[in-house]
C-alpha cells in the first residue's frame, strides 16, 4: 500500500549526523569506552575523543587499545591527548571548553555513558529547537527530578557559563532545590565532582534543562572497580536518587 515507507525507515535508521559536535572522554576503561564509541560510530560521521595523560602502565595499555579501536574505525575522529594529567574535573571542563571553541554547541559523553540510537536524533532536534531560548541552557539524556544530569548532555557556546562555588556559597542560593540543600547540609561533596556547580547554576539563574520522555543513556560503569564515583556514597548517590525511571 505504501511501497516507499520501508525504504524511508531504512534510510532514517542508517542516517549519520554531520552536524553534531560530540566529545567523548576516555581514560582507563577500554571495554566501557568501546560501547560508547560503537554507538557513536553507528550514528555519527565525526567525533572528538579526549584522553587524559597518565604514566600508569595499566592505564597506558588501556589507552593504546582505545587508540587502536579509533585507528581501525572509518569514523573521522579527532583525538585530543593531554601532555600532563588534568584530573577528572579539569579534563571534563577543558573538553567542554574545547567543544565550544569549534562549534556553537557541545555534546558530552563520558566513557561509561552509552547512548541509545534515539539519543542522537533527540540531541539534534533539541539543540535546534531551544538554541535561541534563553531559559534553556542544557539538554539532558537522562530524566531526573533535579534540574540537570551529567550522563549524556549538551549545552551551547553562548550559554556555557561555569563558575566554581563553595558549599557555603551554594547554600546561599535562593530557591535552591530542597533535596540538594538537605544533602549539602549533611554531607561533603567529593573533589572529583564538577557537575554540582552547573546544576546549581540552573537554580541561581532560574534557567532549565530539557529532558527526554524516556532515558536515552545507559550508565554502565558507575559502580565499576575502575570508576571514580559510586552510586552508593556521596554526591553521586544523591544524583542517582534523582533519576526518574521510564
PDB file of C-alpha atoms in Angstrom:
ATOM      1  CA  UNK A   1       0.000   0.000   0.000  1.00  0.00           C
ATOM      2  CA  UNK A   2       2.905   2.341   0.836  1.00  0.00           C
ATOM      3  CA  UNK A   3       5.812   0.991  -1.244  1.00  0.00           C
ATOM      4  CA  UNK A   4       8.308   3.667  -0.187  1.00  0.00           C
ATOM      5  CA  UNK A   5       7.584   3.503   3.541  1.00  0.00           C
ATOM      6  CA  UNK A   6      10.021   0.675   4.293  1.00  0.00           C
ATOM      7  CA  UNK A   7      12.759   2.417   2.317  1.00  0.00           C
ATOM      8  CA  UNK A   8      12.127   5.642   4.254  1.00  0.00           C
ATOM      9  CA  UNK A   9      12.526   3.885   7.600  1.00  0.00           C
ATOM     10  CA  UNK A  10      15.705   2.173   6.428  1.00  0.00           C
ATOM     11  CA  UNK A  11      17.193   5.498   5.372  1.00  0.00           C
ATOM     12  CA  UNK A  12      16.210   7.102   8.660  1.00  0.00           C
ATOM     13  CA  UNK A  13      17.753   4.281  10.665  1.00  0.00           C
ATOM     14  CA  UNK A  14      21.012   4.462   8.676  1.00  0.00           C
ATOM     15  CA  UNK A  15      21.367   8.234   8.796  1.00  0.00           C
ATOM     16  CA  UNK A  16      24.553   9.561  10.340  1.00  0.00           C
ATOM     17  CA  UNK A  17      24.846  13.085  11.699  1.00  0.00           C
ATOM     18  CA  UNK A  18      27.412  15.535  10.359  1.00  0.00           C
ATOM     19  CA  UNK A  19      26.283  18.471  12.448  1.00  0.00           C
ATOM     20  CA  UNK A  20      26.557  17.084  15.991  1.00  0.00           C
ATOM     21  CA  UNK A  21      29.675  18.121  17.924  1.00  0.00           C
ATOM     22  CA  UNK A  22      30.167  15.161  20.268  1.00  0.00           C
ATOM     23  CA  UNK A  23      33.100  14.872  22.671  1.00  0.00           C
ATOM     24  CA  UNK A  24      33.762  11.553  24.415  1.00  0.00           C
ATOM     25  CA  UNK A  25      36.040  11.477  27.457  1.00  0.00           C
ATOM     26  CA  UNK A  26      38.327   8.455  27.700  1.00  0.00           C
ATOM     27  CA  UNK A  27      40.959   7.393  30.170  1.00  0.00           C
ATOM     28  CA  UNK A  28      41.368   3.888  31.564  1.00  0.00           C
ATOM     29  CA  UNK A  29      38.302   1.780  30.707  1.00  0.00           C
ATOM     30  CA  UNK A  30      38.623   0.380  27.204  1.00  0.00           C
ATOM     31  CA  UNK A  31      35.707  -2.059  27.413  1.00  0.00           C
ATOM     32  CA  UNK A  32      33.300   0.657  28.527  1.00  0.00           C
ATOM     33  CA  UNK A  33      34.656   3.196  26.055  1.00  0.00           C
ATOM     34  CA  UNK A  34      34.198   0.691  23.238  1.00  0.00           C
ATOM     35  CA  UNK A  35      30.448   0.505  23.915  1.00  0.00           C
ATOM     36  CA  UNK A  36      30.127   4.287  23.758  1.00  0.00           C
ATOM     37  CA  UNK A  37      32.363   4.506  20.690  1.00  0.00           C
ATOM     38  CA  UNK A  38      30.408   1.858  18.757  1.00  0.00           C
ATOM     39  CA  UNK A  39      27.188   3.807  19.256  1.00  0.00           C
ATOM     40  CA  UNK A  40      28.893   6.992  18.073  1.00  0.00           C
ATOM     41  CA  UNK A  41      30.386   5.129  15.115  1.00  0.00           C
ATOM     42  CA  UNK A  42      26.909   3.928  14.182  1.00  0.00           C
ATOM     43  CA  UNK A  43      25.285   7.367  14.354  1.00  0.00           C
ATOM     44  CA  UNK A  44      27.967   9.973  13.577  1.00  0.00           C
ATOM     45  CA  UNK A  45      30.421  10.882  10.833  1.00  0.00           C
ATOM     46  CA  UNK A  46      32.784  12.832  13.093  1.00  0.00           C
ATOM     47  CA  UNK A  47      33.759  12.615  16.750  1.00  0.00           C
ATOM     48  CA  UNK A  48      36.215  14.100  19.235  1.00  0.00           C
ATOM     49  CA  UNK A  49      37.836  11.857  21.848  1.00  0.00           C
ATOM     50  CA  UNK A  50      39.640  13.477  24.777  1.00  0.00           C
ATOM     51  CA  UNK A  51      42.235  11.329  26.588  1.00  0.00           C
ATOM     52  CA  UNK A  52      43.887  12.499  29.791  1.00  0.00           C
ATOM     53  CA  UNK A  53      47.612  11.901  30.396  1.00  0.00           C
ATOM     54  CA  UNK A  54      48.939   9.092  32.564  1.00  0.00           C
ATOM     55  CA  UNK A  55      52.202   7.337  33.367  1.00  0.00           C
ATOM     56  CA  UNK A  56      50.458   4.286  34.836  1.00  0.00           C
ATOM     57  CA  UNK A  57      51.397   1.214  32.754  1.00  0.00           C
ATOM     58  CA  UNK A  58      47.989  -0.466  33.061  1.00  0.00           C
ATOM     59  CA  UNK A  59      46.180   2.709  32.002  1.00  0.00           C
ATOM     60  CA  UNK A  60      48.657   3.232  29.145  1.00  0.00           C
ATOM     61  CA  UNK A  61      47.768  -0.257  27.898  1.00  0.00           C
ATOM     62  CA  UNK A  62      44.067   0.601  28.084  1.00  0.00           C
ATOM     63  CA  UNK A  63      44.705   3.835  26.190  1.00  0.00           C
ATOM     64  CA  UNK A  64      46.612   2.010  23.463  1.00  0.00           C
ATOM     65  CA  UNK A  65      43.592  -0.277  22.990  1.00  0.00           C
ATOM     66  CA  UNK A  66      41.398   2.821  22.745  1.00  0.00           C
ATOM     67  CA  UNK A  67      43.685   4.353  20.121  1.00  0.00           C
ATOM     68  CA  UNK A  68      43.788   1.094  18.128  1.00  0.00           C
ATOM     69  CA  UNK A  69      40.000   0.978  18.108  1.00  0.00           C
ATOM     70  CA  UNK A  70      39.943   4.530  16.772  1.00  0.00           C
ATOM     71  CA  UNK A  71      42.592   3.771  14.120  1.00  0.00           C
ATOM     72  CA  UNK A  72      40.596   0.811  12.833  1.00  0.00           C
ATOM     73  CA  UNK A  73      37.355   2.796  12.593  1.00  0.00           C
ATOM     74  CA  UNK A  74      36.010   4.528   9.484  1.00  0.00           C
ATOM     75  CA  UNK A  75      34.688   7.268  11.761  1.00  0.00           C
ATOM     76  CA  UNK A  76      36.503  10.595  11.423  1.00  0.00           C
ATOM     77  CA  UNK A  77      37.926  11.026  14.937  1.00  0.00           C
ATOM     78  CA  UNK A  78      39.813  13.997  16.343  1.00  0.00           C
ATOM     79  CA  UNK A  79      41.903  12.748  19.279  1.00  0.00           C
ATOM     80  CA  UNK A  80      42.968  15.198  21.977  1.00  0.00           C
ATOM     81  CA  UNK A  81      45.786  13.666  24.048  1.00  0.00           C
ATOM     82  CA  UNK A  82      46.792  15.696  27.102  1.00  0.00           C
ATOM     83  CA  UNK A  83      50.507  16.191  27.740  1.00  0.00           C
ATOM     84  CA  UNK A  84      50.028  16.268  31.507  1.00  0.00           C
ATOM     85  CA  UNK A  85      47.377  14.879  33.815  1.00  0.00           C
ATOM     86  CA  UNK A  86      44.433  17.251  34.208  1.00  0.00           C
ATOM     87  CA  UNK A  87      42.421  15.079  36.580  1.00  0.00           C
ATOM     88  CA  UNK A  88      38.750  14.266  36.153  1.00  0.00           C
ATOM     89  CA  UNK A  89      37.240  17.702  36.818  1.00  0.00           C
ATOM     90  CA  UNK A  90      39.667  19.749  34.730  1.00  0.00           C
ATOM     91  CA  UNK A  91      39.661  17.171  31.954  1.00  0.00           C
ATOM     92  CA  UNK A  92      35.885  17.482  31.622  1.00  0.00           C
ATOM     93  CA  UNK A  93      35.882  21.270  31.848  1.00  0.00           C
ATOM     94  CA  UNK A  94      38.696  21.609  29.286  1.00  0.00           C
ATOM     95  CA  UNK A  95      36.853  19.236  26.965  1.00  0.00           C
ATOM     96  CA  UNK A  96      33.670  21.300  27.217  1.00  0.00           C
ATOM     97  CA  UNK A  97      35.651  24.465  26.518  1.00  0.00           C
ATOM     98  CA  UNK A  98      37.313  22.838  23.521  1.00  0.00           C
ATOM     99  CA  UNK A  99      33.968  21.687  22.155  1.00  0.00           C
ATOM    100  CA  UNK A 100      32.587  25.202  22.493  1.00  0.00           C
ATOM    101  CA  UNK A 101      35.636  26.613  20.691  1.00  0.00           C
ATOM    102  CA  UNK A 102      34.921  24.664  17.493  1.00  0.00           C
ATOM    103  CA  UNK A 103      31.113  24.797  17.356  1.00  0.00           C
ATOM    104  CA  UNK A 104      28.063  26.640  18.666  1.00  0.00           C
ATOM    105  CA  UNK A 105      27.277  23.629  20.868  1.00  0.00           C
ATOM    106  CA  UNK A 106      28.904  20.624  22.505  1.00  0.00           C
ATOM    107  CA  UNK A 107      27.556  17.192  23.460  1.00  0.00           C
ATOM    108  CA  UNK A 108      29.465  15.459  26.265  1.00  0.00           C
ATOM    109  CA  UNK A 109      29.611  11.696  26.769  1.00  0.00           C
ATOM    110  CA  UNK A 110      31.766  10.154  29.464  1.00  0.00           C
ATOM    111  CA  UNK A 111      33.270   6.750  28.735  1.00  0.00           C
ATOM    112  CA  UNK A 112      30.598   4.821  30.617  1.00  0.00           C
ATOM    113  CA  UNK A 113      27.520   6.670  29.324  1.00  0.00           C
ATOM    114  CA  UNK A 114      26.267   4.539  26.448  1.00  0.00           C
ATOM    115  CA  UNK A 115      23.795   6.474  24.276  1.00  0.00           C
ATOM    116  CA  UNK A 116      20.833   4.863  22.544  1.00  0.00           C
ATOM    117  CA  UNK A 117      20.286   5.492  18.836  1.00  0.00           C
ATOM    118  CA  UNK A 118      17.469   7.864  19.772  1.00  0.00           C
ATOM    119  CA  UNK A 119      19.882   9.992  21.810  1.00  0.00           C
ATOM    120  CA  UNK A 120      21.417  11.478  18.673  1.00  0.00           C
ATOM    121  CA  UNK A 121      18.148  12.429  16.979  1.00  0.00           C
ATOM    122  CA  UNK A 122      16.891  13.835  20.283  1.00  0.00           C
ATOM    123  CA  UNK A 123      20.019  15.981  20.621  1.00  0.00           C
ATOM    124  CA  UNK A 124      19.816  17.124  17.013  1.00  0.00           C
ATOM    125  CA  UNK A 125      16.194  18.232  17.355  1.00  0.00           C
ATOM    126  CA  UNK A 126      16.551  19.743  20.846  1.00  0.00           C
ATOM    127  CA  UNK A 127      19.697  21.742  20.041  1.00  0.00           C
ATOM    128  CA  UNK A 128      17.892  23.337  17.113  1.00  0.00           C
ATOM    129  CA  UNK A 129      14.591  23.884  18.917  1.00  0.00           C
ATOM    130  CA  UNK A 130      15.995  25.554  22.052  1.00  0.00           C
ATOM    131  CA  UNK A 131      19.040  27.297  20.592  1.00  0.00           C
ATOM    132  CA  UNK A 132      17.511  30.772  20.957  1.00  0.00           C
ATOM    133  CA  UNK A 133      15.516  30.049  24.113  1.00  0.00           C
ATOM    134  CA  UNK A 134      17.393  31.895  26.869  1.00  0.00           C
ATOM    135  CA  UNK A 135      15.569  29.936  29.572  1.00  0.00           C
ATOM    136  CA  UNK A 136      17.132  26.637  28.401  1.00  0.00           C
ATOM    137  CA  UNK A 137      20.877  26.098  28.953  1.00  0.00           C
ATOM    138  CA  UNK A 138      21.181  22.294  28.940  1.00  0.00           C
ATOM    139  CA  UNK A 139      19.834  19.265  27.103  1.00  0.00           C
ATOM    140  CA  UNK A 140      19.999  16.073  29.181  1.00  0.00           C
ATOM    141  CA  UNK A 141      19.804  12.473  28.018  1.00  0.00           C
ATOM    142  CA  UNK A 142      18.769  11.207  31.456  1.00  0.00           C
ATOM    143  CA  UNK A 143      15.499  12.124  33.184  1.00  0.00           C
ATOM    144  CA  UNK A 144      15.829  13.480  36.721  1.00  0.00           C
ATOM    145  CA  UNK A 145      13.869  15.281  39.399  1.00  0.00           C
ATOM    146  CA  UNK A 146      16.703  17.795  39.786  1.00  0.00           C
ATOM    147  CA  UNK A 147      17.432  20.414  37.130  1.00  0.00           C
ATOM    148  CA  UNK A 148      20.471  18.820  35.498  1.00  0.00           C
ATOM    149  CA  UNK A 149      22.075  15.414  34.997  1.00  0.00           C
ATOM    150  CA  UNK A 150      25.590  14.935  33.501  1.00  0.00           C
ATOM    151  CA  UNK A 151      25.057  11.468  31.986  1.00  0.00           C
ATOM    152  CA  UNK A 152      24.986  12.384  28.290  1.00  0.00           C
ATOM    153  CA  UNK A 153      24.153  16.058  27.899  1.00  0.00           C
ATOM    154  CA  UNK A 154      24.664  19.156  25.776  1.00  0.00           C
ATOM    155  CA  UNK A 155      24.919  22.922  26.008  1.00  0.00           C
ATOM    156  CA  UNK A 156      25.607  25.864  23.725  1.00  0.00           C
ATOM    157  CA  UNK A 157      28.727  28.006  23.436  1.00  0.00           C
ATOM    158  CA  UNK A 158      26.888  31.202  24.351  1.00  0.00           C
ATOM    159  CA  UNK A 159      25.118  29.583  27.332  1.00  0.00           C
ATOM    160  CA  UNK A 160      28.058  27.791  28.963  1.00  0.00           C
ATOM    161  CA  UNK A 161      28.951  29.982  31.956  1.00  0.00           C
ATOM    162  CA  UNK A 162      30.546  27.753  34.554  1.00  0.00           C
ATOM    163  CA  UNK A 163      31.568  29.078  37.949  1.00  0.00           C
ATOM    164  CA  UNK A 164      33.092  27.221  40.867  1.00  0.00           C
ATOM    165  CA  UNK A 165      31.221  27.862  44.090  1.00  0.00           C
ATOM    166  CA  UNK A 166      31.976  26.749  47.611  1.00  0.00           C
ATOM    167  CA  UNK A 167      29.483  24.655  49.562  1.00  0.00           C
ATOM    168  CA  UNK A 168      28.668  27.735  51.631  1.00  0.00           C
ATOM    169  CA  UNK A 169      28.039  29.869  48.523  1.00  0.00           C
ATOM    170  CA  UNK A 170      25.774  27.207  47.070  1.00  0.00           C
ATOM    171  CA  UNK A 171      23.710  27.052  50.259  1.00  0.00           C
ATOM    172  CA  UNK A 172      23.135  30.807  49.998  1.00  0.00           C
ATOM    173  CA  UNK A 173      21.384  30.480  46.621  1.00  0.00           C
ATOM    174  CA  UNK A 174      17.723  31.413  46.846  1.00  0.00           C
ATOM    175  CA  UNK A 175      15.230  28.733  45.759  1.00  0.00           C
ATOM    176  CA  UNK A 176      17.919  26.047  45.881  1.00  0.00           C
ATOM    177  CA  UNK A 177      16.464  22.572  45.381  1.00  0.00           C
ATOM    178  CA  UNK A 178      15.340  21.412  48.827  1.00  0.00           C
ATOM    179  CA  UNK A 179      16.629  17.882  48.393  1.00  0.00           C
ATOM    180  CA  UNK A 180      20.038  19.177  47.333  1.00  0.00           C
ATOM    181  CA  UNK A 181      20.093  21.636  50.234  1.00  0.00           C
ATOM    182  CA  UNK A 182      19.392  18.818  52.696  1.00  0.00           C
ATOM    183  CA  UNK A 183      22.210  16.766  51.175  1.00  0.00           C
ATOM    184  CA  UNK A 184      24.717  19.629  51.317  1.00  0.00           C
ATOM    185  CA  UNK A 185      23.855  20.458  54.922  1.00  0.00           C
ATOM    186  CA  UNK A 186      24.726  16.928  55.965  1.00  0.00           C
ATOM    187  CA  UNK A 187      27.455  15.875  53.550  1.00  0.00           C
ATOM    188  CA  UNK A 188      30.685  16.945  51.935  1.00  0.00           C
ATOM    189  CA  UNK A 189      30.995  16.839  48.149  1.00  0.00           C
ATOM    190  CA  UNK A 190      33.846  14.863  46.585  1.00  0.00           C
ATOM    191  CA  UNK A 191      36.578  16.964  44.948  1.00  0.00           C
ATOM    192  CA  UNK A 192      36.138  14.880  41.798  1.00  0.00           C
ATOM    193  CA  UNK A 193      32.654  16.341  41.197  1.00  0.00           C
ATOM    194  CA  UNK A 194      32.265  19.083  38.575  1.00  0.00           C
ATOM    195  CA  UNK A 195      28.548  18.892  37.757  1.00  0.00           C
ATOM    196  CA  UNK A 196      27.233  20.285  41.061  1.00  0.00           C
ATOM    197  CA  UNK A 197      28.280  23.811  40.055  1.00  0.00           C
ATOM    198  CA  UNK A 198      26.465  23.547  36.731  1.00  0.00           C
ATOM    199  CA  UNK A 199      23.399  22.063  38.403  1.00  0.00           C
ATOM    200  CA  UNK A 200      23.098  24.941  40.876  1.00  0.00           C
ATOM    201  CA  UNK A 201      23.672  27.442  38.034  1.00  0.00           C
ATOM    202  CA  UNK A 202      20.172  26.458  36.917  1.00  0.00           C
ATOM    203  CA  UNK A 203      18.709  27.409  40.303  1.00  0.00           C
ATOM    204  CA  UNK A 204      20.864  30.500  40.682  1.00  0.00           C
ATOM    205  CA  UNK A 205      19.905  31.957  37.290  1.00  0.00           C
ATOM    206  CA  UNK A 206      16.405  30.474  37.048  1.00  0.00           C
ATOM    207  CA  UNK A 207      17.123  28.550  33.868  1.00  0.00           C
ATOM    208  CA  UNK A 208      16.370  24.945  32.988  1.00  0.00           C
ATOM    209  CA  UNK A 209      17.325  21.757  31.202  1.00  0.00           C
ATOM    210  CA  UNK A 210      15.291  19.853  28.645  1.00  0.00           C
ATOM    211  CA  UNK A 211      14.766  16.168  29.395  1.00  0.00           C
ATOM    212  CA  UNK A 212      13.653  13.305  27.133  1.00  0.00           C
ATOM    213  CA  UNK A 213      10.407  11.422  27.603  1.00  0.00           C
ATOM    214  CA  UNK A 214      12.463   8.321  28.412  1.00  0.00           C
ATOM    215  CA  UNK A 215      16.060   7.727  29.465  1.00  0.00           C
ATOM    216  CA  UNK A 216      18.437   7.645  26.496  1.00  0.00           C
ATOM    217  CA  UNK A 217      21.666   6.847  28.373  1.00  0.00           C
ATOM    218  CA  UNK A 218      22.762   3.605  29.990  1.00  0.00           C
ATOM    219  CA  UNK A 219      25.442   4.332  32.594  1.00  0.00           C
ATOM    220  CA  UNK A 220      27.290   1.022  32.519  1.00  0.00           C
ATOM    221  CA  UNK A 221      30.262   1.967  34.673  1.00  0.00           C
ATOM    222  CA  UNK A 222      29.015   3.924  37.645  1.00  0.00           C
ATOM    223  CA  UNK A 223      29.903   1.169  40.106  1.00  0.00           C
ATOM    224  CA  UNK A 224      32.794  -0.388  38.190  1.00  0.00           C
ATOM    225  CA  UNK A 225      36.028  -1.073  40.081  1.00  0.00           C
ATOM    226  CA  UNK A 226      37.923   1.366  37.835  1.00  0.00           C
ATOM    227  CA  UNK A 227      35.355   4.141  38.299  1.00  0.00           C
ATOM    228  CA  UNK A 228      35.924   7.236  40.428  1.00  0.00           C
ATOM    229  CA  UNK A 229      32.343   7.551  41.664  1.00  0.00           C
ATOM    230  CA  UNK A 230      29.841   5.177  43.254  1.00  0.00           C
ATOM    231  CA  UNK A 231      26.061   5.305  43.376  1.00  0.00           C
ATOM    232  CA  UNK A 232      26.288   4.174  46.999  1.00  0.00           C
ATOM    233  CA  UNK A 233      28.058   7.194  48.502  1.00  0.00           C
ATOM    234  CA  UNK A 234      28.361  10.979  48.318  1.00  0.00           C
ATOM    235  CA  UNK A 235      27.020  13.335  45.713  1.00  0.00           C
ATOM    236  CA  UNK A 236      26.805  10.556  43.125  1.00  0.00           C
ATOM    237  CA  UNK A 237      24.444   8.674  45.423  1.00  0.00           C
ATOM    238  CA  UNK A 238      22.275  11.803  45.695  1.00  0.00           C
ATOM    239  CA  UNK A 239      22.178  12.487  41.953  1.00  0.00           C
ATOM    240  CA  UNK A 240      21.439   8.820  41.258  1.00  0.00           C
ATOM    241  CA  UNK A 241      18.489   9.069  43.642  1.00  0.00           C
ATOM    242  CA  UNK A 242      17.108  11.865  41.465  1.00  0.00           C
ATOM    243  CA  UNK A 243      16.848   9.760  38.310  1.00  0.00           C
ATOM    244  CA  UNK A 244      13.318   9.055  37.114  1.00  0.00           C
ATOM    245  CA  UNK A 245      12.578   5.576  35.837  1.00  0.00           C
ATOM    246  CA  UNK A 246      10.866   5.086  32.477  1.00  0.00           C
TER     247      UNK A 246
END
